[in-house]
Coordinates of C-alpha atoms and ligand atoms in Angstrom, one line a residue:
M4 CA 104.8 111.0 108.8
A5 CA 102.2 110.7 106.1
I6 CA 100.3 113.9 105.2
K7 CA 96.5 113.4 105.2
T8 CA 94.1 115.7 103.4
I9 CA 90.5 115.6 104.3
L10 CA 87.8 117.8 102.8
S11 CA 85.4 119.6 105.1
E12 CA 81.8 118.6 104.6
D13 CA 80.7 121.8 103.0
K14 CA 83.3 121.2 100.2
L15 CA 82.0 117.7 99.2
P16 CA 81.3 117.2 95.5
T17 CA 77.5 116.9 94.9
R18 CA 77.6 115.6 91.4
W19 CA 78.9 112.5 89.6
Y20 CA 80.9 113.1 86.4
N21 CA 79.8 111.3 83.2
I22 CA 82.7 111.0 80.8
V23 CA 80.6 109.9 77.8
P24 CA 80.1 113.3 76.3
D25 CA 83.9 114.0 76.6
M26 CA 85.0 110.7 75.1
P27 CA 87.1 111.0 71.8
E28 CA 84.8 111.2 68.8
G29 CA 83.8 107.9 67.4
S30 CA 85.5 105.9 70.2
L31 CA 82.3 104.3 71.6
S32 CA 80.4 101.5 70.0
P33 CA 76.8 100.8 71.2
P34 CA 75.9 97.6 73.1
L35 CA 74.2 95.1 70.7
N36 CA 71.3 92.7 71.0
P37 CA 73.0 89.3 70.4
G38 CA 69.8 88.1 68.6
T39 CA 69.4 90.9 66.0
G40 CA 72.9 92.3 66.0
K41 CA 71.2 95.8 66.4
P42 CA 71.9 98.3 69.1
I43 CA 69.9 97.6 72.2
G44 CA 67.1 99.9 73.5
P45 CA 66.1 100.6 77.1
E46 CA 63.4 97.9 76.8
D47 CA 66.2 95.3 76.5
L48 CA 67.4 96.1 79.9
S49 CA 64.1 96.9 81.8
A50 CA 63.5 93.3 83.0
I51 CA 66.6 93.6 85.3
F52 CA 67.4 97.4 85.8
P53 CA 65.2 100.3 86.9
M54 CA 64.6 103.0 84.3
S55 CA 66.6 105.6 86.4
L56 CA 69.7 103.5 86.1
I57 CA 69.1 102.7 82.4
G58 CA 68.8 106.5 81.9
Q59 CA 72.2 107.0 83.5
E60 CA 73.7 104.1 81.5
V61 CA 72.9 105.9 78.3
S62 CA 73.2 109.5 79.5
A63 CA 74.9 112.2 77.6
E64 CA 74.7 114.7 80.5
Q65 CA 78.1 115.6 81.7
Y66 CA 77.0 115.9 85.4
I67 CA 74.4 114.0 87.4
D68 CA 73.3 115.1 90.8
I69 CA 73.8 112.7 93.7
P70 CA 70.5 112.2 95.5
E71 CA 70.3 113.5 99.0
E72 CA 69.4 110.0 100.4
V73 CA 72.6 108.6 98.9
Y74 CA 74.7 111.4 100.2
E75 CA 73.5 110.8 103.7
I76 CA 74.9 107.3 103.5
Y77 CA 78.1 108.3 101.7
K78 CA 78.8 110.6 104.6
L79 CA 79.3 107.5 106.9
W80 CA 82.7 107.1 105.3
R81 CA 83.1 110.0 102.8
P82 CA 85.1 112.0 102.0
T83 CA 87.9 109.4 102.0
P84 CA 91.4 110.6 102.8
L85 CA 94.0 111.5 100.3
I86 CA 97.4 110.5 101.8
R87 CA 100.9 111.5 100.8
A88 CA 103.0 108.3 101.1
L89 CA 106.1 110.0 102.6
Q90 CA 107.5 106.9 104.2
L91 CA 107.1 104.9 101.0
E92 CA 108.9 107.8 99.2
K93 CA 111.7 107.7 101.6
A94 CA 112.0 103.9 101.4
L95 CA 112.2 104.2 97.6
D96 CA 114.7 107.1 97.9
T97 CA 112.8 108.8 95.1
P98 CA 112.3 112.4 94.2
A99 CA 108.8 111.5 93.2
K100 CA 105.7 112.5 95.3
I101 CA 103.4 109.6 95.8
Y102 CA 99.8 110.3 96.8
F103 CA 97.1 107.7 97.3
K104 CA 93.3 107.9 97.7
Y105 CA 92.2 105.4 100.4
E106 CA 88.8 103.8 99.6
G107 CA 89.3 101.0 102.3
V108 CA 87.7 103.2 104.9
S109 CA 84.2 102.3 103.7
P110 CA 82.2 99.8 106.0
A111 CA 82.7 97.0 103.5
G112 CA 86.4 97.8 103.1
S113 CA 86.5 98.9 99.4
H114 CA 85.2 101.5 96.9
K115 CA 82.3 99.3 96.0
P116 CA 79.6 100.8 98.3
N117 CA 80.0 104.0 96.2
T118 CA 77.8 102.4 93.6
A119 CA 76.0 99.8 95.7
V120 CA 74.3 102.5 97.7
P121 CA 72.9 104.5 94.7
Q122 CA 71.9 101.3 92.9
A123 CA 70.0 100.1 96.0
Y124 CA 68.4 103.6 96.3
Y125 CA 67.2 103.7 92.7
N126 CA 65.8 100.2 92.8
K127 CA 63.9 100.9 96.0
E128 CA 62.5 104.1 94.4
A129 CA 61.3 101.9 91.5
G130 CA 59.4 99.5 94.0
I131 CA 61.9 96.7 93.8
K132 CA 62.0 94.5 96.9
R133 CA 65.0 92.3 96.4
I134 CA 68.4 92.6 94.6
A135 CA 70.0 89.5 93.1
T136 CA 73.7 89.8 92.5
E137 CA 77.0 87.8 92.1
T138 CA 80.3 88.1 94.0
G139 CA 83.7 86.7 93.4
A140 CA 86.0 87.3 96.4
G141 CA 83.0 88.7 98.3
Q142 CA 83.8 92.4 98.1
W143 CA 80.8 93.3 95.8
G144 CA 78.4 91.0 97.7
S145 CA 79.4 92.8 101.0
A146 CA 78.8 96.2 99.5
M147 CA 75.4 95.2 98.1
A148 CA 74.4 93.5 101.4
L149 CA 75.3 96.7 103.2
A150 CA 73.5 99.0 100.7
T151 CA 70.3 96.9 100.6
Q152 CA 70.2 96.7 104.4
M153 CA 70.4 100.5 104.6
F154 CA 67.3 100.8 102.4
G155 CA 65.4 97.9 104.0
M156 CA 65.6 95.7 100.9
E157 CA 66.4 91.9 100.6
C158 CA 69.5 90.7 98.9
T159 CA 70.5 87.3 97.3
V160 CA 74.2 86.9 96.6
Y161 CA 75.5 84.2 94.2
M162 CA 79.0 83.7 95.5
V163 CA 81.5 81.8 93.3
K164 CA 81.8 78.4 95.0
V165 CA 85.6 78.4 95.4
S166 CA 85.5 81.7 97.3
F167 CA 82.4 80.6 99.3
N168 CA 84.6 77.8 100.6
Q169 CA 87.8 79.8 101.0
K170 CA 86.4 83.1 102.4
P171 CA 83.9 82.1 105.2
Y172 CA 84.3 85.6 106.8
R173 CA 83.3 87.5 103.8
R174 CA 80.2 85.3 103.7
S175 CA 79.5 86.0 107.5
M176 CA 79.9 89.7 106.7
M177 CA 77.1 89.5 104.1
E178 CA 74.9 87.6 106.4
V179 CA 75.5 90.1 109.2
W180 CA 74.1 92.7 106.8
G181 CA 71.1 90.5 106.2
A182 CA 71.9 88.9 102.7
E183 CA 71.3 85.4 101.7
V184 CA 74.5 83.9 100.3
L185 CA 74.4 80.9 97.9
A186 CA 77.4 78.9 96.6
S187 CA 77.3 79.3 92.8
P188 CA 76.6 77.2 90.6
T189 CA 73.3 76.5 92.6
D190 CA 70.5 74.2 91.6
R191 CA 68.0 77.2 91.9
T192 CA 68.5 78.5 88.4
Q193 CA 68.5 76.9 85.0
S194 CA 71.9 78.4 84.4
G195 CA 73.3 76.7 87.5
Q196 CA 71.6 73.4 86.7
K197 CA 73.1 73.4 83.3
I198 CA 76.6 74.0 84.6
L199 CA 76.1 71.3 87.3
A200 CA 74.8 68.8 84.8
E201 CA 78.0 69.3 82.7
D202 CA 80.3 69.3 85.8
P203 CA 78.8 68.5 89.2
E204 CA 82.1 69.4 90.8
S205 CA 82.2 72.9 89.2
L206 CA 83.9 75.5 91.5
G207 CA 82.0 78.3 89.6
S208 CA 83.3 81.5 88.1
L209 CA 82.2 85.2 88.1
G210 CA 80.7 84.6 84.6
I211 CA 78.5 81.7 85.8
A212 CA 77.5 83.6 88.9
I213 CA 76.4 86.6 86.8
S214 CA 74.2 84.3 84.7
E215 CA 72.5 82.9 87.7
A216 CA 71.8 86.4 89.3
V217 CA 70.5 87.8 85.9
E218 CA 68.2 84.8 85.5
D219 CA 66.9 85.3 89.1
A220 CA 66.1 89.0 88.4
A221 CA 64.6 88.3 84.9
T222 CA 62.2 85.7 86.3
H223 CA 60.8 87.7 89.2
D224 CA 58.9 91.0 88.9
D225 CA 60.0 92.5 92.2
V226 CA 63.6 91.5 91.8
N227 CA 66.3 93.3 89.9
Y228 CA 69.9 92.6 89.1
S229 CA 72.8 94.7 90.1
L230 CA 76.4 94.7 88.7
G231 CA 79.4 96.0 90.6
S232 CA 81.6 97.1 87.8
V233 CA 82.0 97.4 83.9
L234 CA 78.7 99.3 83.1
N235 CA 78.7 103.1 82.5
H236 CA 76.4 103.9 85.4
V237 CA 78.7 101.9 87.8
L238 CA 81.7 103.9 86.7
L239 CA 79.7 107.1 86.9
H240 CA 78.9 106.5 90.6
Q241 CA 82.5 105.9 91.3
T242 CA 83.7 109.3 90.0
I243 CA 83.0 110.6 93.5
I244 CA 86.5 109.3 94.2
G245 CA 88.2 111.4 91.5
E246 CA 86.1 114.5 92.1
E247 CA 87.1 114.4 95.8
A248 CA 90.7 113.7 94.9
Q249 CA 90.8 116.8 92.6
L250 CA 89.8 119.1 95.3
Q251 CA 92.2 117.4 97.7
M252 CA 95.2 117.6 95.3
E253 CA 94.3 121.3 95.0
M254 CA 94.4 121.7 98.8
A255 CA 97.7 119.9 98.8
G256 CA 99.0 122.3 96.1
D257 CA 99.7 119.6 93.7
Y258 CA 98.6 117.9 90.4
P259 CA 99.4 114.5 89.2
D260 CA 101.7 113.6 86.2
T261 CA 100.6 110.0 86.5
V262 CA 97.3 108.5 87.7
I263 CA 97.2 104.8 88.5
G264 CA 94.7 102.2 89.4
C265 CA 94.1 98.4 89.3
I266 CA 91.5 97.1 86.9
G267 CA 89.2 94.1 87.3
G268 CA 86.1 95.5 85.5
G269 CA 87.5 99.0 85.6
S270 CA 85.3 100.8 88.1
N271 CA 87.6 101.9 90.9
Y272 CA 90.2 103.1 88.4
A273 CA 87.6 104.9 86.3
G274 CA 86.3 106.5 89.5
L275 CA 89.6 108.1 90.3
C276 CA 90.8 108.8 86.9
F277 CA 87.9 110.1 84.8
P278 CA 87.9 113.6 86.4
F279 CA 91.6 113.8 85.5
M280 CA 90.9 112.4 82.1
R281 CA 88.4 115.2 81.6
D282 CA 91.4 117.6 82.1
R283 CA 93.3 115.6 79.4
L284 CA 90.5 115.2 76.9
A285 CA 88.9 118.7 77.3
G286 CA 91.8 120.7 78.8
G287 CA 94.7 119.3 77.0
K288 CA 96.6 118.4 80.3
D289 CA 99.6 116.2 79.9
I290 CA 98.9 113.2 82.3
Q291 CA 99.8 109.7 82.0
F292 CA 97.1 107.1 82.8
L293 CA 98.2 103.6 83.8
A294 CA 96.0 100.7 84.6
A295 CA 97.4 97.6 86.3
E296 CA 96.1 94.0 86.0
P297 CA 97.2 90.4 86.8
T298 CA 99.3 88.4 84.3
A299 CA 96.9 85.5 85.1
C300 CA 93.9 87.5 83.7
P301 CA 95.6 90.0 81.3
T302 CA 92.3 91.4 79.8
V303 CA 93.8 94.6 78.5
T304 CA 97.4 93.7 77.9
K305 CA 96.7 90.5 76.1
G306 CA 93.0 90.5 75.2
S307 CA 91.3 91.5 72.0
Y308 CA 89.1 94.7 71.6
T309 CA 85.9 93.2 70.2
Y310 CA 82.2 92.5 70.9
D311 CA 81.6 89.8 73.5
F312 CA 79.2 88.8 76.2
G313 CA 79.5 89.9 79.8
D314 CA 78.7 86.5 81.1
T315 CA 79.5 82.8 80.5
L316 CA 76.0 81.7 79.4
Q317 CA 75.6 84.5 76.9
S318 CA 72.6 86.2 78.5
T319 CA 74.0 89.8 78.5
P320 CA 74.0 92.2 75.5
L321 CA 77.1 92.2 73.4
M322 CA 79.6 94.9 74.4
M323 CA 82.6 96.4 72.6
M324 CA 85.5 95.8 75.1
H325 CA 88.8 94.1 75.8
T326 CA 88.0 90.5 76.4
L327 CA 89.7 87.1 76.9
G328 CA 86.6 85.3 75.9
H329 CA 83.3 84.9 77.8
D330 CA 84.1 81.4 79.1
F331 CA 87.6 82.0 80.1
V332 CA 88.1 81.1 83.7
P333 CA 91.3 82.6 85.0
P334 CA 93.6 80.8 87.5
G335 CA 92.7 81.1 91.2
I336 CA 94.9 84.1 92.0
H337 CA 94.2 85.9 95.3
A338 CA 93.2 89.1 93.7
G339 CA 89.7 87.6 93.2
G340 CA 88.3 91.1 92.1
L341 CA 90.6 91.1 89.1
R342 CA 89.5 87.7 87.7
Y343 CA 86.9 89.0 85.2
H344 CA 87.3 88.0 81.5
A345 CA 86.4 91.5 80.1
M346 CA 86.8 95.2 80.8
A347 CA 84.5 98.2 81.1
P348 CA 83.7 99.6 77.5
L349 CA 84.7 103.1 78.6
I350 CA 88.1 101.9 79.9
S351 CA 88.6 99.8 76.8
A352 CA 87.9 102.7 74.5
L353 CA 90.3 104.9 76.3
V354 CA 93.1 102.4 75.9
D355 CA 92.1 101.8 72.3
S356 CA 92.2 105.5 71.5
G357 CA 95.7 105.8 73.0
N358 CA 94.6 107.8 76.1
M359 CA 95.5 105.1 78.6
D360 CA 98.2 102.4 79.1
A361 CA 98.1 99.1 80.9
V362 CA 100.7 96.9 82.6
A363 CA 100.4 93.3 84.1
Y364 CA 102.1 91.9 87.2
T365 CA 102.5 88.5 88.8
Q366 CA 101.3 87.5 92.3
N367 CA 104.6 87.5 93.9
Q368 CA 105.4 91.0 92.4
I369 CA 102.3 92.5 93.8
F370 CA 102.7 90.9 97.3
E371 CA 106.3 92.2 97.5
A372 CA 104.9 95.7 96.8
A373 CA 102.0 95.1 99.3
I374 CA 104.5 94.2 102.1
L375 CA 106.7 97.2 101.4
F376 CA 103.6 99.4 101.5
A377 CA 102.3 97.8 104.8
R378 CA 105.7 98.3 106.4
T379 CA 106.0 101.9 105.4
E380 CA 102.4 103.3 105.3
G381 CA 100.8 100.9 107.7
I382 CA 97.8 99.8 105.8
I383 CA 97.6 96.3 104.7
P384 CA 96.3 96.5 101.2
A385 CA 93.9 94.3 99.3
P386 CA 95.7 92.1 96.7
E387 CA 93.7 93.8 94.0
A388 CA 94.9 97.3 95.1
S389 CA 98.5 96.0 95.4
H390 CA 98.6 96.0 91.6
A391 CA 98.2 99.7 91.7
I392 CA 100.8 100.1 94.5
K393 CA 103.3 98.0 92.4
A394 CA 102.7 100.3 89.4
A395 CA 103.2 103.4 91.5
I396 CA 106.4 101.9 93.0
D397 CA 107.7 101.2 89.5
K398 CA 107.0 104.8 88.3
A399 CA 108.7 106.2 91.5
V400 CA 111.8 104.1 90.8
E401 CA 111.7 105.3 87.2
A402 CA 111.6 108.9 88.4
R403 CA 114.5 108.2 90.7
E404 CA 116.6 106.8 87.8
A405 CA 115.7 109.7 85.6
G406 CA 116.1 112.2 88.4
E407 CA 112.6 113.6 87.9
E408 CA 110.3 115.2 90.3
K409 CA 107.1 113.4 89.2
T410 CA 103.8 113.5 91.1
I411 CA 102.1 110.1 91.2
L412 CA 98.5 109.5 92.3
F413 CA 97.0 106.1 92.8
N414 CA 93.8 104.5 94.0
L415 CA 94.1 102.2 97.1
S416 CA 90.8 100.5 96.3
G417 CA 90.5 98.4 99.5
H418 CA 92.1 97.0 102.6
G419 CA 93.3 93.4 102.7
Y420 CA 92.2 92.3 106.2
F421 CA 90.2 89.4 104.8
D422 CA 93.1 88.3 102.7
M423 CA 95.5 87.3 105.5
S424 CA 95.7 83.7 104.2
A425 CA 97.2 85.0 101.0
Y426 CA 99.8 87.0 102.9
D427 CA 100.5 83.9 104.9
Q428 CA 101.3 82.0 101.8
Y429 CA 103.4 84.8 100.4
L430 CA 105.4 85.1 103.6
S431 CA 106.1 81.3 103.8
G432 CA 107.2 81.3 100.1
K433 CA 104.3 79.2 98.9
L434 CA 102.6 81.7 96.7
E435 CA 102.2 80.4 93.1
D436 CA 102.8 82.5 90.0
Y437 CA 100.7 81.4 87.1
A438 CA 102.1 81.4 83.6
Y439 CA 100.1 83.4 81.1
P440 CA 97.3 81.0 80.3
E441 CA 97.8 81.4 76.5
E442 CA 96.2 78.1 75.4
K443 CA 93.1 78.4 77.5
I444 CA 92.6 82.1 76.2
R445 CA 93.1 81.0 72.7
E446 CA 90.4 78.3 73.1
S447 CA 88.1 80.8 74.7
M448 CA 88.7 83.4 72.0
E449 CA 87.5 81.0 69.3
K450 CA 84.0 81.2 70.9
I451 CA 83.7 85.0 70.7
P452 CA 80.6 85.8 68.6
K453 CA 81.3 86.6 64.9
L454 CA 79.4 89.7 63.8
G455 CA 78.4 90.7 60.3
Ligands
PLP19 C1 86.3 94.5 93.1 C2 87.5 95.1 93.5 C3 88.5 95.6 92.5 C4 88.2 95.4 91.0 O1 87.0 95.9 90.5 P1 87.1 97.3 89.6 O2 85.7 97.3 89.0 O3 88.1 97.1 88.4 O4 87.4 98.4 90.5 C5 89.6 96.3 92.9 N1 89.9 96.4 94.2 C6 89.1 96.0 95.1 C7 89.5 96.2 96.6 C8 87.9 95.4 94.9 O5 87.1 94.9 95.8

């Protein structure tokens, strides 16, 4: 049987951990205004974000208190369980201990409400009535719909058209929680109109949907924009995962040698691993950090570490990060949450400074791992999270071959109950593996802005 460690309520962490002051010296480069090439100031962001979140985005404080109103909502599903995957260990015949932190118990089914709730809260405090945001596979849109509903706000979700058509139940979920869901590109924004004029059949992309949501927010006073990953304040909110996991590992009498997660924009993995990274950077602990991504969108394993835009239509500040080029549209893999062209600057800097490694897997590899996990631990994982499972399995097999008693911890970022058609394809042998889209990435990389 699996061993489940739950924290009692009086032990819950009450602060988020901000890794910025602990980052290796000189490893961070400021976001730049694309017009002037100079570092941006708070005023560059104030049209779309409240000052409180801008403050967190640039904060040098090591800890930030979680507001009580946010905690009251966190308690609907937090603390999440830390589970020792004994059946999986047995199936792999490994001496390694495998633990996972399960974020799929939130109402939306992933880690994303950890930041959607505080983002809605701070916007509400600032007098904002409506949030405009984008969603790919629907996970982030669901989380934001839930969060805005909890604070009596409105929500408009620009949902990438291909997912809008493929995932009607994700859309229904957002509508149940009161959001308006639009298939992006729409004809409501200039960004959407521009794309549709070039290609009326466009199936959209995350980069396009971001452009639309940002424009909606920038052109309405009482509307703000909200991003589900990549930015410092988003990663900050997710550290509740790792802060809980540290206390739970302590209760279990263990400490990880390897900390693993999947990376789309980097937020769930940052959430789990930053508190452990603190132990490495400040405490000199010897821990391996391993991030897993798809071969179809190999941002960290194959991308460049350079300044680029966060969206297709170049409306965001330039950020120093791993990127495949802002107009790169990855193949339609089922791990929709990992189809982003770039990576959180904080994750990128940790890879660049040699504190974190990355690995890439194909769809069939990750579904094979997902099935083994479902058949041993019971939970049917999200395709995104299955990248982390695959990496954990590989590490456990490595430990078996080396005869080492390693302790592995990974983040199970969400369940896969809305992804059954993908499982269906895998089980019927129809799941496609995409070759590394080298040519498309090369074309896209030529359009990365040249600075100075
Ligand atoms: C969105 C999503 C991801 C990828 O986003 P990150 O910011 O990299 O965490 C991973 N897993 C699940 C279940 C998601 O919904």
